[in-house]
Short mmCIF file of C-alpha atoms in Angstrom, two decimals:
data_model
loop_
_atom_site.label_atom_id
_atom_site.label_comp_id
_atom_site.label_asym_id
_atom_site.label_seq_id
_atom_site.Cartn_x
_atom_site.Cartn_y
_atom_site.Cartn_z
CA UNK X 1 196.92 132.74 44.14
CA UNK X 2 200.43 133.42 42.78
CA UNK X 3 202.41 135.95 44.74
CA UNK X 4 205.78 135.86 42.75
CA UNK X 5 206.61 139.02 40.84
CA UNK X 6 209.37 138.94 38.23
CA UNK X 7 209.90 141.15 35.31
CA UNK X 8 206.67 142.95 36.03
CA UNK X 9 204.67 139.69 35.65
CA UNK X 10 202.72 137.47 38.29
CA UNK X 11 204.13 134.02 38.25
CA UNK X 12 203.61 130.68 39.99
CA UNK X 13 206.07 129.91 42.59
CA UNK X 14 209.01 127.93 41.11
CA UNK X 15 211.18 127.20 43.84
CA UNK X 16 211.49 124.96 46.92
CA UNK X 17 213.73 125.24 50.03
CA UNK X 18 215.62 122.09 50.27
CA UNK X 19 215.50 120.21 53.62
CA UNK X 20 216.02 116.69 54.92
CA UNK X 21 212.69 115.65 54.08
CA UNK X 22 212.60 116.98 50.50
CA UNK X 23 216.10 116.16 49.50
CA UNK X 24 215.18 112.82 47.78
CA UNK X 25 211.98 114.07 46.08
CA UNK X 26 211.75 115.08 42.55
CA UNK X 27 210.95 118.57 41.89
CA UNK X 28 210.97 120.54 38.59
CA UNK X 29 211.63 124.12 39.78
CA UNK X 30 214.58 125.55 41.53
CA UNK X 31 215.97 124.05 44.55
CA UNK X 32 216.94 126.45 47.20
CA UNK X 33 219.80 125.42 49.52
CA UNK X 34 219.79 127.19 52.81
CA UNK X 35 223.29 128.85 53.38
CA UNK X 36 223.67 127.45 56.86
CA UNK X 37 223.19 123.88 55.29
CA UNK X 38 225.37 124.36 52.30
CA UNK X 39 228.35 121.89 53.25
CA UNK X 40 225.38 119.27 53.75
CA UNK X 41 224.23 119.42 50.15
CA UNK X 42 227.59 120.14 48.46
CA UNK X 43 227.47 116.98 46.37
CA UNK X 44 223.98 118.06 45.06
CA UNK X 45 225.42 121.37 44.10
CA UNK X 46 228.26 119.84 42.33
CA UNK X 47 226.09 117.44 40.33
CA UNK X 48 223.61 120.38 39.56
CA UNK X 49 221.01 118.41 37.43
CA UNK X 50 218.72 121.38 37.81
CA UNK X 51 218.56 125.04 38.71
CA UNK X 52 219.77 125.77 42.31
CA UNK X 53 219.70 128.77 44.40
CA UNK X 54 221.10 129.91 47.71
CA UNK X 55 218.73 130.76 50.59
CA UNK X 56 220.02 133.63 52.66
CA UNK X 57 218.68 134.63 55.97
CA UNK X 58 219.08 138.18 57.03
CA UNK X 59 221.96 137.22 59.41
CA UNK X 60 223.89 135.42 57.04
CA UNK X 61 227.19 136.73 55.85
CA UNK X 62 227.54 137.00 52.01
CA UNK X 63 231.44 137.13 52.31
CA UNK X 64 231.40 133.44 53.37
CA UNK X 65 229.96 132.45 50.09
CA UNK X 66 231.79 134.73 47.78
CA UNK X 67 233.59 132.18 45.84
CA UNK X 68 230.67 130.23 45.04
CA UNK X 69 227.85 132.80 44.23
CA UNK X 70 228.28 132.59 40.47
CA UNK X 71 227.26 128.83 40.59
CA UNK X 72 223.68 129.85 41.84
CA UNK X 73 220.64 130.56 39.45
CA UNK X 74 218.97 132.37 42.00
CA UNK X 75 219.72 133.71 45.41
CA UNK X 76 216.88 134.52 47.83
CA UNK X 77 217.12 136.73 50.78
CA UNK X 78 214.63 136.18 53.63
CA UNK X 79 213.02 139.12 55.41
CA UNK X 80 211.91 137.45 58.71
CA UNK X 81 210.27 140.74 59.82
CA UNK X 82 209.10 143.90 58.06
CA UNK X 83 211.27 146.13 60.27
CA UNK X 84 214.47 143.88 59.52
CA UNK X 85 216.37 145.84 56.86
CA UNK X 86 219.57 143.74 56.64
CA UNK X 87 218.22 142.08 53.43
CA UNK X 88 218.64 145.36 51.71
CA UNK X 89 222.34 145.49 52.54
CA UNK X 90 222.70 141.85 51.44
CA UNK X 91 221.36 142.53 48.08
CA UNK X 92 223.57 145.77 47.65
CA UNK X 93 226.53 143.60 48.61
CA UNK X 94 225.75 140.96 46.08
CA UNK X 95 225.07 143.46 43.30
CA UNK X 96 227.83 146.03 44.03
CA UNK X 97 230.75 144.17 45.50
CA UNK X 98 230.36 140.71 44.05
CA UNK X 99 228.67 141.80 40.86
CA UNK X 100 226.12 138.96 41.01
CA UNK X 101 224.05 139.12 37.76
CA UNK X 102 221.28 136.43 38.48
CA UNK X 103 217.98 136.81 40.02
CA UNK X 104 217.82 137.98 43.62
CA UNK X 105 214.69 137.46 45.21
CA UNK X 106 213.10 138.91 48.34
CA UNK X 107 211.09 136.56 50.43
CA UNK X 108 209.29 136.41 53.70
CA UNK X 109 207.61 139.44 55.31
CA UNK X 110 207.63 141.44 51.88
CA UNK X 111 205.09 144.26 51.60
CA UNK X 112 204.11 146.35 48.55
CA UNK X 113 205.48 149.36 50.48
CA UNK X 114 208.94 148.01 50.16
CA UNK X 115 208.84 147.03 46.45
CA UNK X 116 210.21 150.16 45.04
CA UNK X 117 213.17 150.28 47.27
CA UNK X 118 213.95 146.67 47.03
CA UNK X 119 214.07 147.19 43.33
CA UNK X 120 216.49 150.09 43.91
CA UNK X 121 218.78 147.84 45.97
CA UNK X 122 219.00 145.23 43.25
CA UNK X 123 216.22 142.86 43.96
CA UNK X 124 214.72 141.36 40.61
CA UNK X 125 211.94 139.35 41.93
CA UNK X 126 209.60 139.26 44.93
CA UNK X 127 207.61 136.62 46.61
CA UNK X 128 204.77 138.61 48.51
CA UNK X 129 203.06 137.95 51.72
CA UNK X 130 199.74 136.35 51.34
CA UNK X 131 197.76 139.45 52.27
CA UNK X 132 199.51 141.40 49.55
CA UNK X 133 198.16 141.76 45.92
CA UNK X 134 200.57 141.24 43.18
CA UNK X 135 198.70 143.46 40.84
CA UNK X 136 199.40 146.44 43.33
CA UNK X 137 202.97 145.40 43.81
CA UNK X 138 203.58 145.86 39.97
CA UNK X 139 202.12 149.37 40.20
CA UNK X 140 204.42 149.95 43.19
CA UNK X 141 207.51 149.26 41.03
CA UNK X 142 206.82 152.64 39.31
CA UNK X 143 205.92 154.74 42.52
CA UNK X 144 208.52 157.36 41.65
CA UNK X 145 209.53 158.67 38.15
CA UNK X 146 212.60 160.59 39.30
CA UNK X 147 215.26 158.95 41.20
CA UNK X 148 217.80 161.65 42.62
CA UNK X 149 220.26 159.12 44.19
CA UNK X 150 222.23 156.49 42.23
CA UNK X 151 221.72 152.88 43.26
CA UNK X 152 222.14 149.31 42.28
CA UNK X 153 219.47 149.55 39.45
CA UNK X 154 220.87 152.84 38.08
CA UNK X 155 224.11 154.05 39.59
CA UNK X 156 224.20 157.49 37.85
CA UNK X 157 222.72 160.24 40.15
CA UNK X 158 220.07 162.60 38.54
CA UNK X 159 222.32 165.58 38.70
CA UNK X 160 224.67 163.97 36.51
CA UNK X 161 222.10 163.01 33.94
CA UNK X 162 220.73 166.59 33.93
CA UNK X 163 224.39 167.90 33.32
CA UNK X 164 224.79 165.56 30.46
CA UNK X 165 221.81 166.81 28.62
#
């Protein structure tokens, strides 16, 4: 069952994490290069014959990759556990400090309860855990109709909007 959510649509998985076993195999989707192995696949990134993405773990430092972020079509941020919130900060850093405009995808232990806040932080797609239903996740994107605080998806706080009208 598809568990990828993007633009309020349920899609098939379109990426594969690159490792030593799969590096030589043909694949039509996006190849994700683990940040910790980036130097190993530098040549592949330079040739870029297909979409490539950067796979960040929650303990990776975005600052280390700042000069090459724009060369990636997709950046995935892994949530190893539900309680690990570092992925939210990584996404905010990518959007707000480095102005990354591409797709930022939450992967790993991603639950429906997190979807709304992931969106607020700047995530644009989500790969759900197997026990989560994508249809429920789409509904969760609209959990709240009013957003008081500014965030990556809408930087203007509600009080400024009310003042303007």
